[in-house]
Coordinates of C-alpha atoms in Angstrom, one line a residue:
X1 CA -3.9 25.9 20.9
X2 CA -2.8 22.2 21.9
X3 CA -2.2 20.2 19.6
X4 CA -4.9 17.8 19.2
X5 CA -2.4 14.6 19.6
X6 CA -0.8 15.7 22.7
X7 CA -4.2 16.5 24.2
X8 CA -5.4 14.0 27.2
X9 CA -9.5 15.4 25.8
X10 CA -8.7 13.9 22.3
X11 CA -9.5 9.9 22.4
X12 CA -11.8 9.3 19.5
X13 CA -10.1 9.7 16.1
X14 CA -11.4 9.1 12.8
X15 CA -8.5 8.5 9.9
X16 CA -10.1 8.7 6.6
X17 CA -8.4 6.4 4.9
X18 CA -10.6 5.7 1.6
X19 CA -8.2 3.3 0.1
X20 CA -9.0 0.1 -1.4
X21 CA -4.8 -1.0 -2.1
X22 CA -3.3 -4.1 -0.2
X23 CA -0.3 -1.4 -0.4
X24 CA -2.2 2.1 0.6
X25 CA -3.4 0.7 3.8
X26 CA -0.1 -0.9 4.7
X27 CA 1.6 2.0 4.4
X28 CA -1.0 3.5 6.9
X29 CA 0.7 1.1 9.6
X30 CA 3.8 2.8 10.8
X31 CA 1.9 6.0 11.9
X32 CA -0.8 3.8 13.3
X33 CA 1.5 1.7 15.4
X34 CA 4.0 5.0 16.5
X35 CA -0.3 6.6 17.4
X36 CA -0.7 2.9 19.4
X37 CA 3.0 3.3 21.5
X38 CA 2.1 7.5 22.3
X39 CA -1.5 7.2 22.7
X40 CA -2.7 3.8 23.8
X41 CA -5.8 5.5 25.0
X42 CA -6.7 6.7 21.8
X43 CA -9.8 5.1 20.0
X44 CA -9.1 4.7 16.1
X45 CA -11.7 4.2 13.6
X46 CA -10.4 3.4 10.2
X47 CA -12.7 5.0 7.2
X48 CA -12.2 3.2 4.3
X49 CA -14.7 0.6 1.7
X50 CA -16.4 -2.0 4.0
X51 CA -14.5 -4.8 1.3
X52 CA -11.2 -3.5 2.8
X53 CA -12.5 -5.0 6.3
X54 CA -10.4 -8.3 5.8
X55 CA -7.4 -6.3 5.4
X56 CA -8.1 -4.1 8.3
X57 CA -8.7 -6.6 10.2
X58 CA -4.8 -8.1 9.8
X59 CA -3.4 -4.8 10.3
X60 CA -1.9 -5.6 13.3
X61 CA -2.8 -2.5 15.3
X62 CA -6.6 -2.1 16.7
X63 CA -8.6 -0.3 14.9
X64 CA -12.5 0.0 14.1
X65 CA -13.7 0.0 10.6
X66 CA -16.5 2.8 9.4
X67 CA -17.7 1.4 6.0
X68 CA -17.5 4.3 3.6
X69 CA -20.3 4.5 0.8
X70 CA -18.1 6.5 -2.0
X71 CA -18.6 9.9 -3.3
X72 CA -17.6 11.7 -6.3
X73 CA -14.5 12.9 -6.5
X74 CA -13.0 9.8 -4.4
X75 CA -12.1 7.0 -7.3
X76 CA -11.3 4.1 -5.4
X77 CA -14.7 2.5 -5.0
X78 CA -18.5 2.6 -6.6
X79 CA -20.7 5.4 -5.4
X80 CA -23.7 4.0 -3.2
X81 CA -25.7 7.4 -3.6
X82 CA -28.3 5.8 -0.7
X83 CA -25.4 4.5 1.5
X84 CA -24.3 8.9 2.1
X85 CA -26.9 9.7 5.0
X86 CA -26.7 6.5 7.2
X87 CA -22.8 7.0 6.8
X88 CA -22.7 10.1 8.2
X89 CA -25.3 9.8 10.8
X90 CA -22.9 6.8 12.1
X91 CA -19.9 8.8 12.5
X92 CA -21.8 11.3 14.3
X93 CA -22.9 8.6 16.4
X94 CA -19.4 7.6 17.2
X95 CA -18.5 10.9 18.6
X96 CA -15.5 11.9 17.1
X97 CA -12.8 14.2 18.7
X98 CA -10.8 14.4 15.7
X99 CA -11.4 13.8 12.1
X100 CA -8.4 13.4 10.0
X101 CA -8.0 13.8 6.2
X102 CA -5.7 10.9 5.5
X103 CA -6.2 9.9 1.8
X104 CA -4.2 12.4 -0.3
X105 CA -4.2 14.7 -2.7
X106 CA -8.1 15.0 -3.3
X107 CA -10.1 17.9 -2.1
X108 CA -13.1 15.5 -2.4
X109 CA -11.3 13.7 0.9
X110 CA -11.6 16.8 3.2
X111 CA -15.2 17.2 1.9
X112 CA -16.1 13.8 3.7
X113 CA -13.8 14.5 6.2
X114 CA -16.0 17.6 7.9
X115 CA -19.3 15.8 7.2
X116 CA -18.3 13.2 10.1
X117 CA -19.3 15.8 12.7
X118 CA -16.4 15.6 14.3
X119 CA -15.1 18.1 17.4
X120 CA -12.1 19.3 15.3
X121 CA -11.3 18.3 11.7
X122 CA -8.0 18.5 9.9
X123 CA -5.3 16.4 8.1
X124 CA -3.9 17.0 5.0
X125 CA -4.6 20.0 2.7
X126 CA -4.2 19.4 -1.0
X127 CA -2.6 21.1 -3.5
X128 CA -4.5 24.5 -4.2
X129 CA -7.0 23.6 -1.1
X130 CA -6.9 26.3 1.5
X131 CA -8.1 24.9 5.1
X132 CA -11.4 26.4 6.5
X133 CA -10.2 29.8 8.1
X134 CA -9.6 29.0 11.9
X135 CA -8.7 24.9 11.3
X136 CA -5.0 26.1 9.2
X137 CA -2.9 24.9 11.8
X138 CA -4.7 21.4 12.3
X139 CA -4.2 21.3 8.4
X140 CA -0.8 19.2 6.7
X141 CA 0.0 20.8 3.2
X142 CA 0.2 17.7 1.6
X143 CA 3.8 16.5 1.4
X144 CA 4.0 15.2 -2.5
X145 CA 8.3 14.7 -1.5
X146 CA 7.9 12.1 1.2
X147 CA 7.4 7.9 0.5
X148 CA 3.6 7.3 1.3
X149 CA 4.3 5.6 4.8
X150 CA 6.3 8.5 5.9
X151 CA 3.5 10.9 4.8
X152 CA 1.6 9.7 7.2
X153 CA 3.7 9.5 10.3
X154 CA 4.5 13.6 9.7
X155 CA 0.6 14.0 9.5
X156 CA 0.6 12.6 12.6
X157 CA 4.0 14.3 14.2
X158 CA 2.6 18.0 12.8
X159 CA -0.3 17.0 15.2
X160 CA 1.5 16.3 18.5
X161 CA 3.0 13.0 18.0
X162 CA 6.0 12.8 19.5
X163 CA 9.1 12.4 16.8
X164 CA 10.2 8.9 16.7
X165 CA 12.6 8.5 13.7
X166 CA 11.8 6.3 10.4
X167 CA 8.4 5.1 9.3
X168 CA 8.6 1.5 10.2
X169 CA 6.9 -0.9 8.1
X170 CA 5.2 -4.3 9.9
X171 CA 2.5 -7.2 9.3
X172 CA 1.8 -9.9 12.0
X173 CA 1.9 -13.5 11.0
X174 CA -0.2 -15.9 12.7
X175 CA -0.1 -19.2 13.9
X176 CA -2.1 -20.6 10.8
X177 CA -0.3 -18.3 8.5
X178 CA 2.6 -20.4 9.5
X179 CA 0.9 -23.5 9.0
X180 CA -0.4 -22.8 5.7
X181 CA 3.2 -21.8 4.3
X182 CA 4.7 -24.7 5.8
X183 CA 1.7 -27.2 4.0
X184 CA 2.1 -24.8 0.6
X185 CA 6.1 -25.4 0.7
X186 CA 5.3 -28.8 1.3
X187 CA 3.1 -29.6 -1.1
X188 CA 4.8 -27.2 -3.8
X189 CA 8.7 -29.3 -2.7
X190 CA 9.5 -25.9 -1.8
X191 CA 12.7 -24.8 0.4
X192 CA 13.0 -21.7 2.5
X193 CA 15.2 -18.9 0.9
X194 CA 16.0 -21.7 -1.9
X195 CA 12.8 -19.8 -4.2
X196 CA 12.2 -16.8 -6.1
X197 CA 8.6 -15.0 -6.1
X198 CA 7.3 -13.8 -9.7
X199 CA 4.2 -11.3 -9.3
X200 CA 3.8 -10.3 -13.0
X201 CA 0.1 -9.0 -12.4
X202 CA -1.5 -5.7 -10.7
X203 CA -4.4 -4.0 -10.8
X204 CA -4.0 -1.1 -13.7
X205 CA -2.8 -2.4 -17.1
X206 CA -0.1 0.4 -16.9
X207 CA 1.1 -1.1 -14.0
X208 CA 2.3 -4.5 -15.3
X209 CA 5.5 -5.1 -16.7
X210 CA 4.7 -7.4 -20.1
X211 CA 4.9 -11.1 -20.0
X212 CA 7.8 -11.6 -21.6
X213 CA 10.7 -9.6 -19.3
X214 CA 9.1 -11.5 -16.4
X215 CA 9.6 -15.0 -18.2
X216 CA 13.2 -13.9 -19.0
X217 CA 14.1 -13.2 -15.7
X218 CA 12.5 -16.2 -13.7
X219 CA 14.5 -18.3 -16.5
X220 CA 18.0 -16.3 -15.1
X221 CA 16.7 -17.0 -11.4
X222 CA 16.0 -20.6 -12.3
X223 CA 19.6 -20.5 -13.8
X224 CA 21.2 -19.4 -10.7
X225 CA 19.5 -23.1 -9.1
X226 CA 16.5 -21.0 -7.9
X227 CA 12.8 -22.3 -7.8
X228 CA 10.7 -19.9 -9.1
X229 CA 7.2 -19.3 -7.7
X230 CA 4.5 -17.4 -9.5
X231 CA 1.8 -15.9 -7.1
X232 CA -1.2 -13.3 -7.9
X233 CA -4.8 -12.9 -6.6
X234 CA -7.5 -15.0 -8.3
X235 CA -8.4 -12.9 -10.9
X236 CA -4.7 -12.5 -12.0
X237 CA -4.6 -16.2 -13.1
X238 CA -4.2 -16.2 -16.3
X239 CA -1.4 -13.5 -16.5
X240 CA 0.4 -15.7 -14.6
X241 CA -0.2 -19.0 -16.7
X242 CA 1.1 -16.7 -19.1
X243 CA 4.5 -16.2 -17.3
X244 CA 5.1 -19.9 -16.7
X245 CA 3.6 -20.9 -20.2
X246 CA 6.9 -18.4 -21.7
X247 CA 9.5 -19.6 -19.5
X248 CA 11.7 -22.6 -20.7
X249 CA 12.6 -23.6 -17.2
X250 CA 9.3 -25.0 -15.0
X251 CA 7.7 -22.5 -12.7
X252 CA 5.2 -23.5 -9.5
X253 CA 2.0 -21.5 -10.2
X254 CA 0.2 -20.5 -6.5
X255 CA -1.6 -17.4 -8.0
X256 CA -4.5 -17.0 -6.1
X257 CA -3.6 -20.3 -3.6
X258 CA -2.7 -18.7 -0.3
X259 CA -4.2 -16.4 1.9
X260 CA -3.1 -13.0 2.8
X261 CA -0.8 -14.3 5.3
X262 CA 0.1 -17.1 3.7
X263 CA 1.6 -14.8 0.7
X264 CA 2.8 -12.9 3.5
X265 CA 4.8 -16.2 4.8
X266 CA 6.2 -17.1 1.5
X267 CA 7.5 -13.4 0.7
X268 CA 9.2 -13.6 4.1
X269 CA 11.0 -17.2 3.4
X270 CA 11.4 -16.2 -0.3
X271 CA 15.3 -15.5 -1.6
X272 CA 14.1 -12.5 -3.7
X273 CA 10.5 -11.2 -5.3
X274 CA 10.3 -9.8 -8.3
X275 CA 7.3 -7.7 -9.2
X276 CA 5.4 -4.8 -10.1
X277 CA 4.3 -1.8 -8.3
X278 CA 1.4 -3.3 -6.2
X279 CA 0.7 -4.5 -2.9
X280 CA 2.9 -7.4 -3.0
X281 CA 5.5 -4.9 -3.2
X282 CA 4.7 -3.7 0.5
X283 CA 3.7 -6.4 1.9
X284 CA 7.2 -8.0 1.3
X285 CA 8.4 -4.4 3.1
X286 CA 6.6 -5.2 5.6
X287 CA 8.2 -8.7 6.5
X288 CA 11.5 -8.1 5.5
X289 CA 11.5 -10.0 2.2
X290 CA 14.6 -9.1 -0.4
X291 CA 12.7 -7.0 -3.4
X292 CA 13.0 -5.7 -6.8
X293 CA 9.8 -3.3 -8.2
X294 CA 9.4 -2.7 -11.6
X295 CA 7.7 1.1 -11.6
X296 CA 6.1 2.1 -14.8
X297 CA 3.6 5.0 -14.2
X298 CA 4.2 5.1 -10.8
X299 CA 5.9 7.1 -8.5
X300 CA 9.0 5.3 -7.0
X301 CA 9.1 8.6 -4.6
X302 CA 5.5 7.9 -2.8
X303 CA 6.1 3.9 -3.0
X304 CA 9.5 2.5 -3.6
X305 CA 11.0 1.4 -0.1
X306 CA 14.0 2.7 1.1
X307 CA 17.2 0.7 2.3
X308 CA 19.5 -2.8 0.9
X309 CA 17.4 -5.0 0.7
X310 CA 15.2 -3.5 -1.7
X311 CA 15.6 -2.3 -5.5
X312 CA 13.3 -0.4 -7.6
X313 CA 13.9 -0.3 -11.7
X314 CA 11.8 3.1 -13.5
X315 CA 11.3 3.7 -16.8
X316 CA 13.9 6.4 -18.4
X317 CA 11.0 7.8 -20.7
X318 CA 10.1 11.9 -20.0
X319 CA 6.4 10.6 -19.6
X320 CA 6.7 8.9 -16.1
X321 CA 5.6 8.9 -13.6
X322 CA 1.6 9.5 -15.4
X323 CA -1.9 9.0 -14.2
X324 CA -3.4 6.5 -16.9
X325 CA -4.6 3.3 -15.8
X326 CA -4.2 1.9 -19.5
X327 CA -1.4 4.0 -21.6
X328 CA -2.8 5.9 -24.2
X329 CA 0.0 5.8 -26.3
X330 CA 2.4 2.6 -27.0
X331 CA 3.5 1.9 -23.5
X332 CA 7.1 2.8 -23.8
X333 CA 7.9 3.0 -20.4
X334 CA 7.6 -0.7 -20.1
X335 CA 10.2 -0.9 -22.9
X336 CA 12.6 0.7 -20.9
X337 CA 13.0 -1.8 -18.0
X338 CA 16.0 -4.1 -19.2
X339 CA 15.2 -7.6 -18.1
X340 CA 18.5 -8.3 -17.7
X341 CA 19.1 -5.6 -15.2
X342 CA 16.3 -6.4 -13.3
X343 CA 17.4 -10.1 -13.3
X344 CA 20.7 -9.0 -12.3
X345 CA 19.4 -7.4 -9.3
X346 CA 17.6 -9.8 -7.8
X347 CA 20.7 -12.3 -8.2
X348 CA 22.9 -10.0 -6.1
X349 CA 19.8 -9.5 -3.0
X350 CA 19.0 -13.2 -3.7
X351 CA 23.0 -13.9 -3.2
X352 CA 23.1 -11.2 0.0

């Protein structure tokens, strides 16, 4: 059998994505843009929540958008129970050649994966799921060693893409992303590579390091002659009032005044971020910002990026990485993170 990647009859591909993180689909891009150089004549169709459509859209590699209506099984979105049959009577429509599982671990994923009709289905077979006898060798075992954005690139390879090295990460910046940075370091008496970026907030409570540690460090950074900058989305303002309210040294709060390529922009131009393990995270990967991430329940294996100019702190408790949202105990693993270290490491990439 040919492998469906290096086949000329396979043009119509449908990833299902189902992730609704800044940072999930982000990670998606290096195996999207190595799909765009093999196969230009490809046809992708993104399956994911129809909110994710803004970040889709600034991907930077072409790709349609099926809105998905949630199942059980799948926790990233609400279930629309009424939204099931016109989803999958448009992904028959669409004609698929290939269907790909491409959310994770979830056996719930490769459910909605073979109800989009497609020709073949495959893509990554989680733990204790056994392919449909006949499909094993279009079928990944899901790779639990590999960094998220590299996951998906050997997805893709173990289907026919040709091997092409590291999983590159990437976001396009536009012409008014560069004029909104430029009129929010203006306005803001900002300096390129003279600032460091605070992003105290995320979306699980387990994910954010407490208030405290991040005021203690942007007051070392502020030390060192840094500005410090304190961004979030809009509904992480008053976590980050709470930042600039501890800090002794004054802070410019922009949490939820920029765009998605605005952020973007300032990460880029910043001398260092410091911040939790959200999409901020990756999205400075994918520029080329100088990082530090603060990993509490998460998995610095699946989402810490690789190489010098990045830095990730975990926990040293025997509980982490864990699943809870909120910690059901009394957070310890925050406790862990020494302010002082993380501080330190930011000084040297900010310095580098």
């Amino acid at each position: 059998m040919t492998a469906p990647l290096a086949d000329p009859d396979v043009r119509r591909l449908a990833l299902v994505r189902l992730r609704v993180g800044l940072g999930d689909l982000l990670c998606t891009v290096p195996a999207l843009r190595r799909l765009r150089a093999a196969r230009p004549d490809v046809e992708v169709t993104l399956v994911t929540f129809g909110r994710m459509a803004p970040v889709v859209e600034r991907l930077g590699v072409p790709v349609a958008l099926l809105p998905f209506p949630g199942v059980e099984g799948v926790p990233d979105g609400p279930v629309d129970a009424g939204g099931w049959a016109p989803f999958t009577a448009a992904a028959r429509e669409r004609g698929f050649d290939l269907a790909l599982q491409a959310y994770g671990d979830r056996p719930a994923a490769n459910r909605v994966t073979a109800a989009l009709g497609a020709r073949l289905t495959g893509g990554f077979a989680p733990t204790g799921w056994d392919p449909p006898p006949g499909t094993e060798a279009l079928h990944l075992r899901y790779p639990l060693h590999l960094h998220e954005a590299a996951r998906h690139v050997a997805l893709l390879e173990h289907l026919g893409l040709p091997p092409g090295g590291e999983a590159v990460m990437g976001f396009p910046l536009t012409a008014a992303d560069e004029a909104e940075h430029a009129a929010t370091l203006a306005a803001a008496g900002l300096e390129p590579g003279r600032y460091a970026v605070l992003h105290p907030g995320a979306s699980a409570p387990t994910r954010r390091w407490p208030v405290d540690r991040y005021a203690a460090v942007g007051d070392a950074l502020a030390a060192d002659g840094l500005a410090v900058v304190v961004t979030g989305v809009p509904g992480e303002r008053e976590i980050s009032a709470r930042v600039v309210a501890a800090m002794r040294a004054p802070a410019v709060d922009l949490t939820g005044a920029t765009s998605l390529g605005g952020l973007a922009a300032l990460l880029r131009d910043s001398a260092v971020l410091v911040g939790n393990d959200t999409g901020s995270a990756h999205l400075a990967a994918a520029v080329g910002a100088r990082s530090v991430t603060v990993f509490l329940p998460g998995d610095p294996v699946r989402w810490a990026h690789p190489g010098p100019r990045h830095r990730a702190f975990t926990p040293t408790v025997a509980c982490a990485p864990c699943p809870h949202l909120a910690c059901p105990i009394e957070f310890r693993c925050a406790q862990t993170v020494d302010p002082a270290a993380v501080a330190g490491a930011a000084r040297e990439l900010a310095a580098s």
